[in-house]
PDB file of C-alpha atoms in Angstrom:
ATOM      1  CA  UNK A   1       0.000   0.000   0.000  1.00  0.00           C
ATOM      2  CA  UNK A   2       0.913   3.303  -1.117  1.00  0.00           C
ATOM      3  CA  UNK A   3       1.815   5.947   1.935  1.00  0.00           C
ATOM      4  CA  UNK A   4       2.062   9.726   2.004  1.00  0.00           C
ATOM      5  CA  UNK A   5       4.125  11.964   3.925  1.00  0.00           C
ATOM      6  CA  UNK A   6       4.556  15.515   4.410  1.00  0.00           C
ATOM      7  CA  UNK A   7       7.062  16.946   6.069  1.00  0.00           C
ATOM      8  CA  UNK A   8       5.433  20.218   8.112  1.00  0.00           C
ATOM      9  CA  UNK A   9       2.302  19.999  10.513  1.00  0.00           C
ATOM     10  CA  UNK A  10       2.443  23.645  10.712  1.00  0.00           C
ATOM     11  CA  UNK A  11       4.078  26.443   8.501  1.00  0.00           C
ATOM     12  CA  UNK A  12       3.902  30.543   9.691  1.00  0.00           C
ATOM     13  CA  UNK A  13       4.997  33.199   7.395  1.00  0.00           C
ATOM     14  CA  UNK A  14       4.551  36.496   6.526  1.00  0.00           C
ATOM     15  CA  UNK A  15       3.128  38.166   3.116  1.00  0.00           C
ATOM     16  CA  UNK A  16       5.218  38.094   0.524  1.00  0.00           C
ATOM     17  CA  UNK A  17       6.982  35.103   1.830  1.00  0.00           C
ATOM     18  CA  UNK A  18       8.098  32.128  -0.835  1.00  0.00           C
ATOM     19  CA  UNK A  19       6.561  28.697   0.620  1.00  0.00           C
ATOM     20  CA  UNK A  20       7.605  25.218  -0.378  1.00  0.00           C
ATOM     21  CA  UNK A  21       5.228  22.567   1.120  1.00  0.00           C
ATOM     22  CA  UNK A  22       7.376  18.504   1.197  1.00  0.00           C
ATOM     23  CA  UNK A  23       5.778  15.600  -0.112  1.00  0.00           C
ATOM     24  CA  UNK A  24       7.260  11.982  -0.056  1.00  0.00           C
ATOM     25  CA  UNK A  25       5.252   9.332  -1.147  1.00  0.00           C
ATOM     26  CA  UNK A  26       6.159   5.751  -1.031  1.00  0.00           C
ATOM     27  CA  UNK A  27       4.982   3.363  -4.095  1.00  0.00           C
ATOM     28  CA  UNK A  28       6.731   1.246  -6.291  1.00  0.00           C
ATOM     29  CA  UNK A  29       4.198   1.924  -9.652  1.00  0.00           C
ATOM     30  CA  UNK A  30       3.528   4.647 -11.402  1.00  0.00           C
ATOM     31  CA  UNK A  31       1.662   7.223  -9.368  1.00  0.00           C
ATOM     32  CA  UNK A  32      -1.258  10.262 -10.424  1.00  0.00           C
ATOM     33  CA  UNK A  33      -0.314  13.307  -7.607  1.00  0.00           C
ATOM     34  CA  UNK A  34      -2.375  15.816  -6.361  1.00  0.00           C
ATOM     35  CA  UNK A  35      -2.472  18.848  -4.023  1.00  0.00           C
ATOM     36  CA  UNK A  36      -5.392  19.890  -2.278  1.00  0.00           C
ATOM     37  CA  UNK A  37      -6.169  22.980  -0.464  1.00  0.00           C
ATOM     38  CA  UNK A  38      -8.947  23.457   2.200  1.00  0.00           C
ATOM     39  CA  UNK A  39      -9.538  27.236   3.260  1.00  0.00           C
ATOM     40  CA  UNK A  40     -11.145  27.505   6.850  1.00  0.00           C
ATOM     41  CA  UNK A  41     -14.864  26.441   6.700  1.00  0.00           C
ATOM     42  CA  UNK A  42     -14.512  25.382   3.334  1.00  0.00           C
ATOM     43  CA  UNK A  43     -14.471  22.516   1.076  1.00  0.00           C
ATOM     44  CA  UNK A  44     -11.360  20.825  -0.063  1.00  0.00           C
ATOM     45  CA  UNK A  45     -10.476  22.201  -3.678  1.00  0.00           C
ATOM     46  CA  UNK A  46      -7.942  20.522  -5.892  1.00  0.00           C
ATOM     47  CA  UNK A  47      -4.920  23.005  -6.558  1.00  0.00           C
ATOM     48  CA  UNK A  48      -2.913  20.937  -9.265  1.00  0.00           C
ATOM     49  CA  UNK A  49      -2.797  17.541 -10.532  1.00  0.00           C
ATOM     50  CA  UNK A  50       0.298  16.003 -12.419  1.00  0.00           C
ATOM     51  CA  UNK A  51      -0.840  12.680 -14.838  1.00  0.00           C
ATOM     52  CA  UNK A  52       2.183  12.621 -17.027  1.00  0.00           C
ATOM     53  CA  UNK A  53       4.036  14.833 -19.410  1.00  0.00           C
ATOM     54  CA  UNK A  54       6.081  17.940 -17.841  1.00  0.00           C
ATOM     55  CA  UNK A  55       6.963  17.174 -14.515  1.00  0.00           C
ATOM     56  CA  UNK A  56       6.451  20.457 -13.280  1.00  0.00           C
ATOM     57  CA  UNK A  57       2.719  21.482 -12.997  1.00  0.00           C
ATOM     58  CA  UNK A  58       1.197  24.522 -12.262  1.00  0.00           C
ATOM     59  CA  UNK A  59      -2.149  25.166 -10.885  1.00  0.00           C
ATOM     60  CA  UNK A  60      -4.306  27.679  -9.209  1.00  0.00           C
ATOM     61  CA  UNK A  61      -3.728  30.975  -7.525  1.00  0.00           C
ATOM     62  CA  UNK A  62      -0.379  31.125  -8.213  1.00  0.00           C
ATOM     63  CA  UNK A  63       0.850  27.508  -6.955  1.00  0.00           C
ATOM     64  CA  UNK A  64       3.073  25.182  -8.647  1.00  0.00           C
ATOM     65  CA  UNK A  65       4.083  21.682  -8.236  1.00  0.00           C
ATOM     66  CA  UNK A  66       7.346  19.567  -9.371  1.00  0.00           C
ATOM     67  CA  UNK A  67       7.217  15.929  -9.227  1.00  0.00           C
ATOM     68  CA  UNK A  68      11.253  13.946  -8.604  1.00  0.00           C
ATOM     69  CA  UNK A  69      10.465  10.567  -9.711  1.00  0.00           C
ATOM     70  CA  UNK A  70      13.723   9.687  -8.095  1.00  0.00           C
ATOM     71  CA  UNK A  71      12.772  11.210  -4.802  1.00  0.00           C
ATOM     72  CA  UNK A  72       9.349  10.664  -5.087  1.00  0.00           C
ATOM     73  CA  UNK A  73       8.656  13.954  -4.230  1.00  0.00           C
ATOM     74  CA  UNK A  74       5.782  16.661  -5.306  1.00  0.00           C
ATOM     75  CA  UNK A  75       6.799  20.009  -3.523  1.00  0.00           C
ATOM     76  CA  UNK A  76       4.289  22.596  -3.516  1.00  0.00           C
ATOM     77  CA  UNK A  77       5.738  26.366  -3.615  1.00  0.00           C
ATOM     78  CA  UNK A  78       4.244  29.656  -4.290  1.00  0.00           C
ATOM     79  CA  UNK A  79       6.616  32.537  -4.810  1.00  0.00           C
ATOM     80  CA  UNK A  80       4.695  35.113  -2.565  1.00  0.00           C
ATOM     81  CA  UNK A  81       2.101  34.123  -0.066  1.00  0.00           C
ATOM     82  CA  UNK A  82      -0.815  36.389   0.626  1.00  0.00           C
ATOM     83  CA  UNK A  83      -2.922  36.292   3.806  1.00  0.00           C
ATOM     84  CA  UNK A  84      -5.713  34.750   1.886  1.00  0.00           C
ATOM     85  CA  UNK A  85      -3.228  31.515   1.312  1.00  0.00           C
ATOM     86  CA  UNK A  86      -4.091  30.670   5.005  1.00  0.00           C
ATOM     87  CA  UNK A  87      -5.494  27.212   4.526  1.00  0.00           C
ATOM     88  CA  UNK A  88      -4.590  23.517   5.476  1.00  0.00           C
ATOM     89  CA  UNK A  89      -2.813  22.259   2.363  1.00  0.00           C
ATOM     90  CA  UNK A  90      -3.255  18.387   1.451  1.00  0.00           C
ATOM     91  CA  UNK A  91      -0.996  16.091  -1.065  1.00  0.00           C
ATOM     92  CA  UNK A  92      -2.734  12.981  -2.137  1.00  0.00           C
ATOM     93  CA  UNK A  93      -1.014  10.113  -4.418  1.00  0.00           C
ATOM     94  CA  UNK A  94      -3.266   7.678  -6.335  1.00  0.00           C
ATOM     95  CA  UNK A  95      -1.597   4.323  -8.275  1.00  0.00           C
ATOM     96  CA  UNK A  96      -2.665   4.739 -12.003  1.00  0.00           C
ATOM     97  CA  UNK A  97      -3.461   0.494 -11.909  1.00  0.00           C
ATOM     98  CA  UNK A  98      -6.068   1.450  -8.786  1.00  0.00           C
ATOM     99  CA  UNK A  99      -6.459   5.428  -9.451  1.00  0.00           C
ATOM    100  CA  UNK A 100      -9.724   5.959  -7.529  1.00  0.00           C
ATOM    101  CA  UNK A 101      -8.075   5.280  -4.328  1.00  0.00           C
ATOM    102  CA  UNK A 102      -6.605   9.117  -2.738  1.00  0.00           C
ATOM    103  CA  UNK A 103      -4.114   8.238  -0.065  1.00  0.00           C
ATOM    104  CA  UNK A 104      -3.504  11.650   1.642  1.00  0.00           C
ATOM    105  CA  UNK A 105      -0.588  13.309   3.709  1.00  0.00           C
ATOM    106  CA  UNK A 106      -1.808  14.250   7.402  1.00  0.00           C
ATOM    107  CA  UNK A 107      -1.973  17.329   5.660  1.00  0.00           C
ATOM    108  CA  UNK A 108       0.277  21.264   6.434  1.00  0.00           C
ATOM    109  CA  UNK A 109      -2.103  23.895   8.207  1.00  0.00           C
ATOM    110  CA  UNK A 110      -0.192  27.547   6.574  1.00  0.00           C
ATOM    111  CA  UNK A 111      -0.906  30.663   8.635  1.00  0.00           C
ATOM    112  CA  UNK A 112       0.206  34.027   6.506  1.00  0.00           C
ATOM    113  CA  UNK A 113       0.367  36.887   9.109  1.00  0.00           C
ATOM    114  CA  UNK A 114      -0.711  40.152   7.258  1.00  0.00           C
TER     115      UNK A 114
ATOM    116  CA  UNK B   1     -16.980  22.032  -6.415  1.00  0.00           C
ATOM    117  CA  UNK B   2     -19.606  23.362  -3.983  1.00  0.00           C
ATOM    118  CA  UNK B   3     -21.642  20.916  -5.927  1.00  0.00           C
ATOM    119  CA  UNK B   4     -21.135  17.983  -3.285  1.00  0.00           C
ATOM    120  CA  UNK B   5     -23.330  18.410  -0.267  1.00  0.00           C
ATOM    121  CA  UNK B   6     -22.987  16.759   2.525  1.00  0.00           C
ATOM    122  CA  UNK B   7     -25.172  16.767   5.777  1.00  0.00           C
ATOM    123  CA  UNK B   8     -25.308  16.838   8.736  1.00  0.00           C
ATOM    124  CA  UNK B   9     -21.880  19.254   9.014  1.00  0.00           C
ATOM    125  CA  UNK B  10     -21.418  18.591  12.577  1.00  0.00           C
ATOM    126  CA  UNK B  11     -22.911  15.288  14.564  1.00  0.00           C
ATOM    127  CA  UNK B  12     -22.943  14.315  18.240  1.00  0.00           C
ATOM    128  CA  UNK B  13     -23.968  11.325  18.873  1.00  0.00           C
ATOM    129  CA  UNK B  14     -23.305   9.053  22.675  1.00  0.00           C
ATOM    130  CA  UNK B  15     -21.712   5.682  22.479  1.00  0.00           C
ATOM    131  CA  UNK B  16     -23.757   2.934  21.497  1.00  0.00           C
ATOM    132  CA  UNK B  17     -26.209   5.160  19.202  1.00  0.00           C
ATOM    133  CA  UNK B  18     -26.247   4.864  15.532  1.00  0.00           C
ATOM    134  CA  UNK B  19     -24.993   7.840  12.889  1.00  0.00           C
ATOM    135  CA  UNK B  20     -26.219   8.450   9.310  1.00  0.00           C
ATOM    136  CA  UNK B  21     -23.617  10.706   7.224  1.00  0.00           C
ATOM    137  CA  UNK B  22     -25.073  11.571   3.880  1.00  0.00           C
ATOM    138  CA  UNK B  23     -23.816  12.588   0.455  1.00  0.00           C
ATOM    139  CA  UNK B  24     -25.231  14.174  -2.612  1.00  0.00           C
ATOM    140  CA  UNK B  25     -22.819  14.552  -5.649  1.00  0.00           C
ATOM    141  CA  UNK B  26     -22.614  16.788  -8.231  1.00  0.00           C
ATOM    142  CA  UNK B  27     -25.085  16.748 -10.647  1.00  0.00           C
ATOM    143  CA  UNK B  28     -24.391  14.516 -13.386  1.00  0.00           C
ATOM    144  CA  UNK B  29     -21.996  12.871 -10.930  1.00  0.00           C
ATOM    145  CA  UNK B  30     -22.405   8.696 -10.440  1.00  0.00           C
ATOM    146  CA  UNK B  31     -19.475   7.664  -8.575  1.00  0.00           C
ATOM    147  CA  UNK B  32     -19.206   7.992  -4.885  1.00  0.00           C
ATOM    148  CA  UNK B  33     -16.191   7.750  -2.908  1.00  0.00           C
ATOM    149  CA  UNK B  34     -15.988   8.296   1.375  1.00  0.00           C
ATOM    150  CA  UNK B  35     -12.848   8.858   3.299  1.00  0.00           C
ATOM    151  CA  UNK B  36     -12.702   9.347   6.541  1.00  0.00           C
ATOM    152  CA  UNK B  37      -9.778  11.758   8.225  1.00  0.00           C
ATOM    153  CA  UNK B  38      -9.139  10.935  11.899  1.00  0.00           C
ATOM    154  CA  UNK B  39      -7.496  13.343  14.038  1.00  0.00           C
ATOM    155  CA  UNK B  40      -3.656  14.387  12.987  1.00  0.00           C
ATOM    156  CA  UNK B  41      -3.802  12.266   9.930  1.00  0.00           C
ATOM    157  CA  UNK B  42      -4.916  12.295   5.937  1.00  0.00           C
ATOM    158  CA  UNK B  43      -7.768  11.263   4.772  1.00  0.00           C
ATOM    159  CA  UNK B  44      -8.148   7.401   4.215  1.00  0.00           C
ATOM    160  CA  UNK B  45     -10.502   5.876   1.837  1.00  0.00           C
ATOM    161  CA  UNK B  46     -13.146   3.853   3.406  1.00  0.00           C
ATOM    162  CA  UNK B  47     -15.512   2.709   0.509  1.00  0.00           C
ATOM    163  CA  UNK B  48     -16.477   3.559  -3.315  1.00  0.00           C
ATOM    164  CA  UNK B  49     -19.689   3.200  -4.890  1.00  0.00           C
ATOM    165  CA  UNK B  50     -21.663   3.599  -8.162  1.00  0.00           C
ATOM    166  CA  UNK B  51     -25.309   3.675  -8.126  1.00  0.00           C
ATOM    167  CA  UNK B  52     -26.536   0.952  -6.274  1.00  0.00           C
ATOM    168  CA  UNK B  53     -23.580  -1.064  -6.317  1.00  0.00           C
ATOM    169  CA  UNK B  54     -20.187  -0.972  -3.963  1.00  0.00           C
ATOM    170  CA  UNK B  55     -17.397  -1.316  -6.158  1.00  0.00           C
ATOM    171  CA  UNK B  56     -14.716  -1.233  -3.501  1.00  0.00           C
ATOM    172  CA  UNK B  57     -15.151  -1.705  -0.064  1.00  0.00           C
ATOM    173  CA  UNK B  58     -11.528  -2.569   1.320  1.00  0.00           C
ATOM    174  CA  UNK B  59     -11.154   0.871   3.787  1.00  0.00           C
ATOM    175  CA  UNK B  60     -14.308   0.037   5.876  1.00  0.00           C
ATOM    176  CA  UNK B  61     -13.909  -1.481   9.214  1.00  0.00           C
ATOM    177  CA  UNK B  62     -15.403  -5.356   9.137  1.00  0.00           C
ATOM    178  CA  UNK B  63     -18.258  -4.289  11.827  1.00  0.00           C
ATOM    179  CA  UNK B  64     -20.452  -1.425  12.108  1.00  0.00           C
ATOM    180  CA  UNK B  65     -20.130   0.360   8.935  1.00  0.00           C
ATOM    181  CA  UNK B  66     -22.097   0.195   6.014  1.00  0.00           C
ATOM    182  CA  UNK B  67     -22.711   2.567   3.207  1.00  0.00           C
ATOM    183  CA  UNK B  68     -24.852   2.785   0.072  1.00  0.00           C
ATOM    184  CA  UNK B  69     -25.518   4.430  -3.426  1.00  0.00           C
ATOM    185  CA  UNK B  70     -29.381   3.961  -3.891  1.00  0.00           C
ATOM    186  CA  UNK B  71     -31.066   4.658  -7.395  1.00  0.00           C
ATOM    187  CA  UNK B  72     -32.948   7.749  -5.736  1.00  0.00           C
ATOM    188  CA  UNK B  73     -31.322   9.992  -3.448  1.00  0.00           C
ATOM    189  CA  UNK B  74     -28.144  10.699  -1.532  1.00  0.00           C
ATOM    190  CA  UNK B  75     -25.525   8.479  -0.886  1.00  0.00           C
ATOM    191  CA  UNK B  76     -25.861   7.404   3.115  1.00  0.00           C
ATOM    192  CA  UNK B  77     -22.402   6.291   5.406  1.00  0.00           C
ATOM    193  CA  UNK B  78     -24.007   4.615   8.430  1.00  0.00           C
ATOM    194  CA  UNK B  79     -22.542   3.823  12.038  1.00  0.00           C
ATOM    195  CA  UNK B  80     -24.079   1.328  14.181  1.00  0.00           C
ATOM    196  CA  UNK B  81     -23.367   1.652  17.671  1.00  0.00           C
ATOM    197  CA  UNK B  82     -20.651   4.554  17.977  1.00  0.00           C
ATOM    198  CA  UNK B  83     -17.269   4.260  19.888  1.00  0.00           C
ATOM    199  CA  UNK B  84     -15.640   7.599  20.933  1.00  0.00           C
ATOM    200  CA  UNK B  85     -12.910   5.977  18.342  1.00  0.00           C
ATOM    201  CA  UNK B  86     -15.594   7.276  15.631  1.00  0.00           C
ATOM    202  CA  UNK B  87     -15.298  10.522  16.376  1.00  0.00           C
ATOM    203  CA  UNK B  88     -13.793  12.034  12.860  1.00  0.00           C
ATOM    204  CA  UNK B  89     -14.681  13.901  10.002  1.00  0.00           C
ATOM    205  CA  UNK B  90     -15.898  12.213   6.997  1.00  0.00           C
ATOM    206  CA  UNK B  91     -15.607  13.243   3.600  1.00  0.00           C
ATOM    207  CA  UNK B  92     -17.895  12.171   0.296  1.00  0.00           C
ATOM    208  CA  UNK B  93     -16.134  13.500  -3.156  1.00  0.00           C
ATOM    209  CA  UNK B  94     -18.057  12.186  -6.379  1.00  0.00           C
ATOM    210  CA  UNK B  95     -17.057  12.252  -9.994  1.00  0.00           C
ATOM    211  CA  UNK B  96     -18.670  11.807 -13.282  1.00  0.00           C
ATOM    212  CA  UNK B  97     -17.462   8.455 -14.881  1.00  0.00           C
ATOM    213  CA  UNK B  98     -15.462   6.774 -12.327  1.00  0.00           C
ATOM    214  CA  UNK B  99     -12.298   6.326 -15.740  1.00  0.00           C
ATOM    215  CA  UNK B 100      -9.069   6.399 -15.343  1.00  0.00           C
ATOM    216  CA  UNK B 101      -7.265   9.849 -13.650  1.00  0.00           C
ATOM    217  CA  UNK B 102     -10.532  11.590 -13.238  1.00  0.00           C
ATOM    218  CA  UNK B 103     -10.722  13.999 -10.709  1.00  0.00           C
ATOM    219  CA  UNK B 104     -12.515  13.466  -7.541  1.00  0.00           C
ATOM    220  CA  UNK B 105     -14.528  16.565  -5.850  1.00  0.00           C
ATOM    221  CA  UNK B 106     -15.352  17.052  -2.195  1.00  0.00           C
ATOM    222  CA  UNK B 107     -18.016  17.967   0.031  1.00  0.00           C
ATOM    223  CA  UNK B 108     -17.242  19.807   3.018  1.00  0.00           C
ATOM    224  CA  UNK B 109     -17.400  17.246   5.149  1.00  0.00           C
ATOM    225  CA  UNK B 110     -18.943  15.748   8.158  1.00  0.00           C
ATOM    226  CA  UNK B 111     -17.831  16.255  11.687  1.00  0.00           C
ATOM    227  CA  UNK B 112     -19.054  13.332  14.074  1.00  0.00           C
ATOM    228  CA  UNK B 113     -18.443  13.907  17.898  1.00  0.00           C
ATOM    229  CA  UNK B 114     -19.158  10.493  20.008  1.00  0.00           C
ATOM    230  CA  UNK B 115     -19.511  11.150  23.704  1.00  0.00           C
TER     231      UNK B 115
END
């Protein structure tokens, strides 16, 4: 069974800060990746996916992604945070033989202080 | 993705009592998938369904749980007799065909407090 970890429970920065969010997963296939993003009270909203193709992906509000097959990583980073990038941030691996099954990271609560 | 309702937000339920978590997809959505995130950890799938029919089963515990996907109406997680190791927040996401690298979207979830 596929396992995710990320490497922060909690990130604070300031506005205008760069943030870079770790993701290890272990699997020995070939994986589908995904960040997820859940703002306070909301539901959780896909940020970027990466399939195939160029291994780094960008997504919404700014975000990008950049899958290391050989250190099965998918880092999240954002050049500047704003206070509305307070959220809990999730990554989530699927295997592509089995690709309806999520397995999630205990997720990365990010506080941006105005 | 506000699309996925889910309902009760917030239960409270005492041990031994039963709990009914439900789920309507998106529209034009068949495909129903639950997870449920205990505290300080992901989300872990429990159990995904198509109408009327579970497809995959292999994250629900062997006792207690059972969910369904009827013809008409929401999709329904139930808990028989609640343990305070219940207490979590559940999350339905639906999508439209179930094929390969589809995206799944969530609800906002469901908060169940066992006393």
């Amino acid at each position: 069974a596929q396992s995710v970890s990320q490497h922060n429970h909690h990130v604070i920065l300031s506005e205008a800060a760069s943030l870079e969010l770790g993701c290890n997963y272990s699997y020995g296939g070939t994986v589908n990746l995904f960040w997820y993003v859940q703002y306070p009270g909301q539901h959780l909203q896909l940020l970027l996916k990466y399939f195939s193709g160029d291994p780094l992906v960008k997504g919404i509000k700014g975000f990008e992604a950049e899958f290391i097959k050989s250190k099965f990583s998918f880092n999240l980073r954002k050049p500047s945070v704003q206070w509305s990038d307070t959220a809990e941030y999730f990554c989530a691996v699927n295997p592509r033989s089995n690709d309806y099954k999520l397995s999630f990271g205990a997720g990365t609560t990010v506080t941006v202080r105005a | 993705n506000a699309g996925v309702m889910q309902n009760p937000r917030h239960l409270v339920r005492r041990r031994g009592q039963e709990a009914r978590l439900r789920c309507s997809p998106m529209k034009g959505h068949s495909h129903v998938y639950w997870y449920r995130q205990l505290p300080e950890e992901g989300l872990k799938f429990m159990v995904y369904l198509q109408k009327e029919n579970i497809i995959d089963e292999s994250g629900m515990p062997k006792e207690r749980f059972s969910a369904e996907f009827p013809k008409e109406g929401p999709s329904i997680l139930r808990i028989q007799q609640v343990v305070r190791g219940d207490s979590a927040a559940y999350f339905c996401a639906s999508s439209p065909r179930g094929t390969t690298q589809e995206t799944q979207y969530f609800g906002p979830g469901t908060r169940l407090l066992v006393l």
